[in-house]
Short mmCIF file of C-alpha atoms in Angstrom, two decimals:
data_model
loop_
_atom_site.label_atom_id
_atom_site.label_comp_id
_atom_site.label_asym_id
_atom_site.label_seq_id
_atom_site.Cartn_x
_atom_site.Cartn_y
_atom_site.Cartn_z
CA MET G 2 7.59 -21.95 10.29
CA PRO G 3 7.99 -25.57 11.57
CA ILE G 4 9.44 -24.20 14.87
CA LEU G 5 6.46 -21.90 15.19
CA SER G 6 3.97 -24.67 14.50
CA ASN G 7 5.59 -27.01 16.84
CA ALA G 8 5.50 -24.49 19.76
CA GLU G 9 1.71 -23.71 19.00
CA ASN G 10 0.95 -27.43 18.82
CA ALA G 11 2.62 -28.12 22.30
CA LEU G 12 0.58 -25.33 24.00
CA GLY G 13 -2.50 -26.14 22.30
CA SER G 14 -4.64 -23.42 21.05
CA PRO G 15 -4.24 -20.52 23.49
CA VAL G 16 -7.04 -18.35 22.15
CA ARG G 17 -9.39 -21.39 22.22
CA ASN G 18 -8.44 -22.45 25.67
CA LEU G 19 -8.78 -18.73 26.93
CA ALA G 20 -12.26 -18.32 25.37
CA TRP G 21 -13.40 -21.74 26.94
CA ILE G 22 -12.07 -20.89 30.38
CA VAL G 23 -13.51 -17.34 30.31
CA GLY G 24 -16.93 -18.74 29.42
CA PHE G 25 -16.63 -21.30 32.27
CA VAL G 26 -15.92 -18.61 34.90
CA LEU G 27 -18.81 -16.56 33.74
CA VAL G 28 -21.18 -19.36 33.92
CA VAL G 29 -20.03 -20.31 37.41
CA VAL G 30 -20.45 -16.41 38.51
CA VAL G 31 -23.97 -16.31 36.99
CA VAL G 32 -25.18 -19.52 38.30
CA ALA G 33 -23.83 -18.71 41.67
CA THR G 34 -25.31 -15.20 41.72
CA PHE G 35 -28.77 -16.48 40.84
CA GLY G 36 -28.25 -19.19 43.67
CA TYR G 37 -27.81 -16.76 46.36
CA MET G 38 -30.79 -14.52 44.95
CA ALA G 39 -33.01 -17.75 45.27
CA ALA G 40 -32.34 -17.63 48.98
CA GLY G 41 -33.72 -14.14 49.16
CA TRP G 42 -30.41 -12.02 48.72
CA SER G 43 -30.37 -8.93 46.70
CA PHE G 44 -28.50 -8.97 43.42
CA ALA G 45 -25.83 -6.51 44.92
CA ASP G 46 -25.27 -8.93 47.88
CA ALA G 47 -25.24 -11.89 45.83
CA ILE G 48 -22.83 -10.77 43.12
CA TYR G 49 -20.46 -9.25 45.79
CA MET G 50 -20.40 -12.54 47.67
CA VAL G 51 -19.62 -14.40 44.42
CA LEU G 52 -16.82 -12.12 43.44
CA LEU G 53 -15.30 -12.22 46.86
CA THR G 54 -15.24 -16.06 46.69
CA VAL G 55 -14.09 -16.39 43.13
CA TYR G 56 -11.15 -14.18 43.61
CA THR G 57 -10.38 -15.55 47.18
CA VAL G 58 -10.26 -12.01 48.60
CA GLY G 59 -11.81 -13.19 51.91
CA TYR G 60 -13.26 -10.08 53.38
CA GLY G 61 -15.92 -11.99 55.03
CA GLU G 62 -19.57 -13.08 54.36
CA VAL G 63 -21.82 -10.62 53.40
CA ARG G 64 -24.74 -12.33 55.05
CA PRO G 65 -24.86 -15.17 57.53
CA ILE G 66 -24.32 -18.60 55.78
CA ASP G 67 -26.67 -20.52 58.06
CA THR G 68 -28.57 -22.93 55.98
CA PRO G 69 -27.54 -26.19 54.11
CA TYR G 70 -28.46 -24.66 50.75
CA LEU G 71 -26.40 -21.47 51.26
CA GLU G 72 -23.33 -23.59 52.32
CA GLY G 73 -23.75 -25.71 49.25
CA VAL G 74 -23.81 -22.77 47.04
CA THR G 75 -20.84 -21.19 48.76
CA ILE G 76 -18.81 -24.58 48.57
CA GLY G 77 -19.72 -25.02 44.92
CA THR G 78 -18.72 -21.31 44.14
CA MET G 79 -15.41 -21.92 45.98
CA VAL G 80 -14.46 -24.96 44.19
CA LEU G 81 -15.63 -24.07 40.53
CA GLY G 82 -14.88 -20.27 40.79
CA CYS G 83 -11.31 -20.68 42.35
CA THR G 84 -10.45 -23.61 39.91
CA GLY G 85 -11.77 -21.37 36.87
CA MET G 86 -9.64 -18.35 37.97
CA ILE G 87 -6.58 -20.64 38.31
CA LEU G 88 -7.26 -21.94 34.90
CA PHE G 89 -7.84 -18.64 33.54
CA THR G 90 -4.66 -17.19 34.91
CA GLY G 91 -2.65 -20.22 33.37
CA ALA G 92 -4.45 -19.70 29.90
CA LEU G 93 -3.71 -15.92 29.91
CA VAL G 94 0.10 -16.58 30.65
CA GLN G 95 -0.06 -19.23 27.85
CA PHE G 96 -1.72 -16.81 25.37
CA PHE G 97 1.03 -14.02 25.93
CA THR G 98 3.72 -16.55 25.87
CA VAL G 99 2.66 -17.83 22.41
CA LEU G 100 2.41 -14.33 21.20
CA GLN G 101 5.94 -13.53 22.21
CA ILE G 102 7.12 -16.73 20.55
CA ARG G 103 5.30 -15.92 17.34
CA GLN G 104 6.81 -12.49 17.35
CA ILE G 105 10.26 -13.52 18.07
CA LEU G 106 10.23 -16.67 15.65
CA GLY G 107 8.38 -14.41 12.94
CA ALA G 108 10.83 -11.66 13.22
CA ASN G 109 13.88 -13.99 13.12
CA ARG G 110 12.49 -15.65 10.02
CA MET G 111 11.68 -12.35 8.33
CA HIS G 112 15.35 -11.21 8.87
CA SER G 113 16.61 -14.62 7.68
CA ARG G 114 14.75 -14.26 4.41
CA ILE G 115 15.82 -10.73 3.94
CA ASP G 116 19.70 -11.63 4.59
CA LYS G 117 19.33 -13.95 1.63
CA LEU G 118 18.21 -11.35 -0.82
CA THR G 119 20.58 -9.82 -3.40
CA GLY G 120 19.80 -7.20 -6.06
CA HIS G 121 16.22 -6.34 -4.38
CA VAL G 122 14.37 -3.09 -4.06
CA VAL G 123 14.13 -1.30 -0.73
CA ILE G 124 10.85 0.76 -0.35
CA CYS G 125 10.83 3.40 2.30
CA GLY G 126 7.47 4.22 3.24
CA PHE G 127 4.15 2.09 2.94
CA GLY G 128 1.79 5.00 2.34
CA ARG G 129 -0.44 5.40 -0.82
CA ILE G 130 2.59 5.62 -3.28
CA GLY G 131 4.38 2.88 -1.39
CA VAL G 132 1.48 0.56 -1.43
CA MET G 133 1.12 0.72 -5.26
CA LEU G 134 4.77 0.55 -5.85
CA ALA G 135 5.19 -2.48 -3.88
CA ARG G 136 2.16 -4.15 -5.50
CA ASP G 137 3.38 -3.40 -8.91
CA LEU G 138 6.90 -4.78 -8.03
CA ALA G 139 5.44 -7.75 -6.56
CA GLN G 140 3.20 -8.60 -9.52
CA GLY G 141 6.48 -8.20 -11.65
CA GLY G 142 8.31 -10.79 -9.66
CA VAL G 143 10.79 -8.17 -8.27
CA PRO G 144 12.08 -9.06 -4.72
CA LEU G 145 11.54 -6.15 -2.41
CA VAL G 146 11.66 -5.10 1.25
CA VAL G 147 9.32 -2.51 2.89
CA VAL G 148 10.72 -0.24 5.58
CA GLU G 149 7.98 1.20 7.68
CA ARG G 150 7.97 2.61 11.25
CA GLY G 151 4.16 2.69 11.46
CA THR G 152 2.62 -0.21 13.28
CA ALA G 153 -0.67 -0.29 11.42
CA ARG G 154 1.08 0.21 7.94
CA LEU G 155 3.55 -2.51 8.83
CA ALA G 156 0.85 -4.85 9.63
CA GLU G 157 -0.78 -3.99 6.28
CA ALA G 158 2.52 -4.67 4.43
CA GLU G 159 2.90 -8.01 6.32
CA ALA G 160 -0.55 -8.91 5.27
CA ALA G 161 0.13 -8.11 1.78
CA GLY G 162 2.92 -10.61 1.83
CA HIS G 163 5.93 -8.33 1.55
CA LEU G 164 9.08 -8.62 3.60
CA CYS G 165 9.18 -5.80 6.14
CA ILE G 166 11.33 -4.11 8.46
CA GLY G 167 9.91 -2.14 11.27
CA GLY G 168 11.94 0.97 12.06
CA ASP G 169 12.83 4.54 11.04
CA ALA G 170 14.40 4.66 7.50
CA THR G 171 16.46 7.63 8.35
CA GLU G 172 18.50 5.48 10.73
CA GLU G 173 21.44 3.67 8.93
CA GLU G 174 20.89 0.37 11.05
CA THR G 175 17.46 0.08 9.76
CA LEU G 176 18.71 0.38 6.04
CA VAL G 177 21.41 -2.12 6.77
CA ALA G 178 18.82 -4.53 8.15
CA ALA G 179 16.75 -4.11 4.93
CA GLY G 180 19.82 -5.22 2.92
CA ILE G 181 20.88 -1.92 1.41
CA LEU G 182 24.40 -3.17 0.94
CA ARG G 183 23.09 -5.89 -1.34
CA ALA G 184 20.24 -4.08 -2.66
CA ARG G 185 19.72 -2.89 -6.47
CA THR G 186 17.42 0.07 -5.90
CA LEU G 187 16.20 2.12 -3.07
CA ALA G 188 12.80 4.15 -3.52
CA THR G 189 12.07 6.52 -0.70
CA VAL G 190 8.44 7.64 -1.08
CA LEU G 191 7.73 9.28 2.33
CA PRO G 192 5.52 12.48 2.30
CA ASP G 193 8.43 14.46 4.01
CA ASP G 194 11.08 15.77 1.78
CA ALA G 195 13.48 16.30 4.65
CA ALA G 196 13.29 12.72 5.56
CA ASN G 197 13.66 11.70 1.88
CA VAL G 198 16.87 13.70 1.56
CA PHE G 199 18.20 12.31 4.74
CA ILE G 200 17.59 8.73 3.55
CA ALA G 201 18.98 9.34 0.16
CA LEU G 202 22.24 10.75 1.74
CA SER G 203 22.57 7.79 4.12
CA ALA G 204 21.85 5.23 1.46
CA ARG G 205 24.38 6.68 -0.91
CA ASN G 206 27.10 6.55 1.81
CA LEU G 207 26.26 2.94 2.66
CA ASN G 208 26.15 1.76 -0.98
CA ALA G 209 27.77 3.87 -3.71
CA ALA G 210 26.48 1.68 -6.54
CA LEU G 211 22.70 1.84 -5.34
CA GLU G 212 20.22 3.40 -7.64
CA ILE G 213 18.05 5.77 -5.65
CA ILE G 214 14.65 6.99 -6.64
CA ALA G 215 13.25 9.69 -4.28
CA ARG G 216 9.94 11.31 -3.81
CA GLY G 217 9.93 15.13 -3.70
CA GLU G 218 7.01 17.41 -2.82
CA ALA G 219 8.48 20.96 -3.04
CA PRO G 220 9.89 22.03 -6.41
CA THR G 221 13.14 23.10 -4.51
CA THR G 222 13.46 19.64 -3.07
CA GLU G 223 14.64 18.17 -6.52
CA ARG G 224 18.15 19.70 -6.37
CA LYS G 225 18.48 18.77 -2.81
CA LEU G 226 17.68 15.14 -3.38
CA LEU G 227 20.07 14.87 -6.58
CA ARG G 228 22.85 16.52 -4.32
CA ALA G 229 22.14 14.00 -1.56
CA GLY G 230 22.79 11.08 -4.01
CA ALA G 231 19.33 10.38 -5.56
CA ASN G 232 19.51 9.18 -9.30
CA HIS G 233 15.92 10.07 -10.06
CA VAL G 234 13.38 12.47 -8.42
CA VAL G 235 9.65 11.95 -8.83
CA GLN G 236 7.17 14.57 -8.15
CA PRO G 237 3.81 13.29 -7.61
CA THR G 238 2.16 16.63 -7.43
CA HIS G 239 3.77 17.62 -10.95
CA ILE G 240 2.80 14.31 -12.43
CA GLY G 241 -0.76 14.72 -11.31
CA ALA G 242 -0.95 18.26 -12.63
CA GLU G 243 0.46 17.26 -15.90
CA ARG G 244 -2.19 14.45 -16.16
CA MET G 245 -4.89 16.70 -15.33
CA ALA G 246 -3.70 19.34 -17.85
CA ARG G 247 -3.49 16.40 -20.56
CA MET G 248 -7.07 15.68 -19.73
CA ILE G 249 -8.31 19.20 -20.29
CA LEU G 250 -6.24 20.00 -23.20
CA PHE G 251 -6.23 16.63 -25.00
CA PRO G 252 -9.08 14.57 -23.62
CA ALA G 253 -8.97 12.03 -26.38
CA SER G 254 -5.39 10.90 -25.83
CA ALA G 255 -6.28 10.97 -21.90
CA SER G 256 -9.23 8.47 -22.47
CA LEU G 257 -6.87 6.22 -24.59
CA GLU G 258 -4.46 5.90 -21.65
CA THR G 259 -6.97 3.84 -19.72
CA GLU G 260 -6.40 1.09 -22.02
CA ALA G 261 -3.92 -1.28 -20.50
CA GLN G 262 -2.24 -2.46 -23.71
CA VAL G 263 -1.58 1.36 -24.64
CA THR G 264 -0.55 2.16 -21.22
CA ARG G 265 2.28 -0.52 -21.24
CA MET G 266 3.24 0.69 -24.65
CA LYS G 267 3.42 4.25 -23.58
CA GLY G 268 5.74 3.38 -20.64
CA ASP G 269 8.21 1.26 -22.90
CA LEU G 270 8.26 4.21 -25.42
CA GLY G 271 8.70 6.71 -22.58
CA GLU G 272 12.19 5.25 -21.89
CA LEU G 273 13.29 5.85 -25.35
CA GLY G 274 11.93 9.69 -25.15
CA LEU G 275 8.85 8.79 -27.33
CA ASP G 276 5.18 9.07 -26.56
CA LEU G 277 1.78 8.22 -27.98
CA GLU G 278 -1.08 10.63 -28.66
CA LEU G 279 -4.45 10.31 -29.87
CA VAL G 280 -5.16 13.51 -31.80
CA PRO G 281 -8.61 14.59 -33.33
CA VAL G 282 -8.42 15.99 -36.84
CA ARG G 283 -10.31 19.13 -36.71
CA ALA G 284 -11.77 20.96 -39.84
CA GLY G 285 -9.45 23.77 -40.66
CA SER G 286 -6.49 22.39 -39.25
CA ALA G 287 -3.08 22.01 -41.05
CA MET G 288 -3.76 18.17 -41.18
CA ALA G 289 -7.24 18.01 -42.42
CA ASN G 290 -7.62 16.30 -45.85
CA LEU G 291 -3.97 15.57 -46.15
CA THR G 292 -2.85 12.25 -46.88
CA VAL G 293 -0.63 10.16 -44.28
CA GLN G 294 2.44 10.78 -46.26
CA ALA G 295 1.93 14.63 -46.61
CA ALA G 296 1.04 14.83 -43.11
CA GLU G 297 4.39 13.07 -41.87
CA ARG G 298 6.31 15.29 -44.31
CA GLN G 299 4.76 18.41 -43.06
CA ALA G 300 5.64 17.34 -39.47
CA ALA G 301 9.14 17.04 -40.44
CA GLY G 302 9.74 13.95 -38.43
CA ALA G 303 8.09 15.35 -35.27
CA PHE G 304 5.46 12.49 -35.47
CA PHE G 305 4.51 9.35 -37.31
CA ILE G 306 1.03 8.20 -37.83
CA VAL G 307 0.49 4.53 -36.69
CA GLN G 308 -3.33 4.46 -36.60
CA ILE G 309 -6.57 6.20 -37.78
CA ARG G 310 -9.80 5.84 -35.99
CA ARG G 311 -12.63 6.67 -38.06
CA GLY G 312 -15.93 6.23 -36.26
CA ASP G 313 -16.17 2.53 -35.54
CA VAL G 314 -13.49 1.67 -38.04
CA THR G 315 -9.83 1.44 -36.97
CA ILE G 316 -7.23 1.53 -39.78
CA THR G 317 -3.98 0.12 -38.43
CA ARG G 318 -0.88 0.85 -40.41
CA PRO G 319 -2.69 3.17 -42.84
CA ALA G 320 -1.34 3.48 -46.34
CA THR G 321 0.71 6.47 -47.25
CA ASP G 322 -2.14 7.74 -49.53
CA GLU G 323 -4.80 7.27 -46.91
CA ASN G 324 -6.49 10.82 -46.40
CA LEU G 325 -6.95 12.24 -42.89
CA LEU G 326 -10.48 13.36 -42.76
CA PRO G 327 -12.26 15.81 -40.37
CA GLU G 328 -13.52 14.02 -37.13
CA ASP G 329 -10.75 11.34 -37.55
CA GLN G 330 -8.87 10.46 -34.46
CA VAL G 331 -5.24 9.76 -35.44
CA LEU G 332 -2.85 7.91 -33.08
CA VAL G 333 0.57 9.27 -33.68
CA LEU G 334 4.08 8.36 -32.35
CA VAL G 335 5.66 11.62 -31.23
CA ARG G 336 9.05 12.81 -30.20
CA ASP G 337 8.24 15.95 -28.09
CA SER G 338 5.43 15.00 -25.84
CA GLY G 339 2.92 15.59 -28.45
CA ASN G 340 3.17 19.43 -28.71
CA ALA G 341 4.23 19.51 -32.47
CA ALA G 342 1.37 17.16 -33.07
CA ARG G 343 -1.21 19.26 -31.25
CA ARG G 344 -0.01 22.52 -32.84
CA LEU G 345 -0.38 20.92 -36.50
CA PHE G 346 -3.88 19.41 -35.59
CA THR G 347 -5.09 22.71 -34.07
CA THR G 348 -7.00 25.23 -36.14
CA ARG G 349 -5.94 28.76 -36.54
CA ALA G 350 -9.05 29.96 -34.95
CA GLU G 351 -8.57 27.85 -31.70
CA ILE G 352 -4.92 29.09 -31.56
CA ARG G 353 -6.17 32.85 -31.90
CA ALA G 354 -8.58 32.14 -29.24
CA GLY G 355 -5.94 31.06 -26.84
CA ARG G 356 -7.31 27.53 -26.41
CA ASN G 357 -4.00 25.90 -27.00
CA ARG G 358 -0.77 27.57 -25.57
CA TYR G 359 2.63 25.90 -25.89
#
């Protein structure tokens, strides 16, 4: 950063210089054009004469310069216009030079920072999933490197403050530049299943101890990704469908998941094979009017009741003799994604009507 700043300070501000010089040349052109038009020239002849003079082409005079006034306008156009064009050329060269310096030093600085990383996460692809993944990891303080070949998305990742590598993640050179040999995890989240399989295979060959999490779209891709070396396969389509089904079949628990605290808790429990469900107690169900102890005994360990919501009242850690009343909403800790809980809290009439199928 200091090298880049010194280079920019030595050259001045190229953008500001370029803007001022362009403005100066435009003023000269406009004033000279009106100067010729004041002598009776048409606009076409006047602007043509001015441009010939400013760009020093020298095709010849459009009309005779036979008065002191026209001679003065022409001399002024020559001196100021040619000077402006010389300055414009210099400023343009300066502008592109600084851009090149910034690009070279910025890339070197980026590679230098990536080379110092150890135990980081490499994210291949900065699409919708890559953006959210990088954001959450950055918020959690996890070092990461984004690999993206799209110019616009690469600029977006840089603007978000992430370390980036521009290139094709299917090429081993790109993965090595991203520090795959020292990385802890690689997440390939491209929408192209074939590319994800190839990336997983290349990454596994480069780093046998690497944890690889891959995105899969087609159901048949999961097996290919696992064979290619992926440790985990995530299928966004299936996750979205499961989430929608839960919202349709079990809307109360779906609304509960919008609460940040419960969401974090559910994530932690998921690693242990557990889940939280908010189950309504319906009149006529097996759980209606039972005590907490009786309900848990009937569930045979499938779930445990941790909270009862009764209208505006929330009963946390309910007593074993607390009754489950119709219209209550019970927060249960389940072991099988809530299926047992749903069956026990569903009425026989609903089961016969086919509203809940498991």
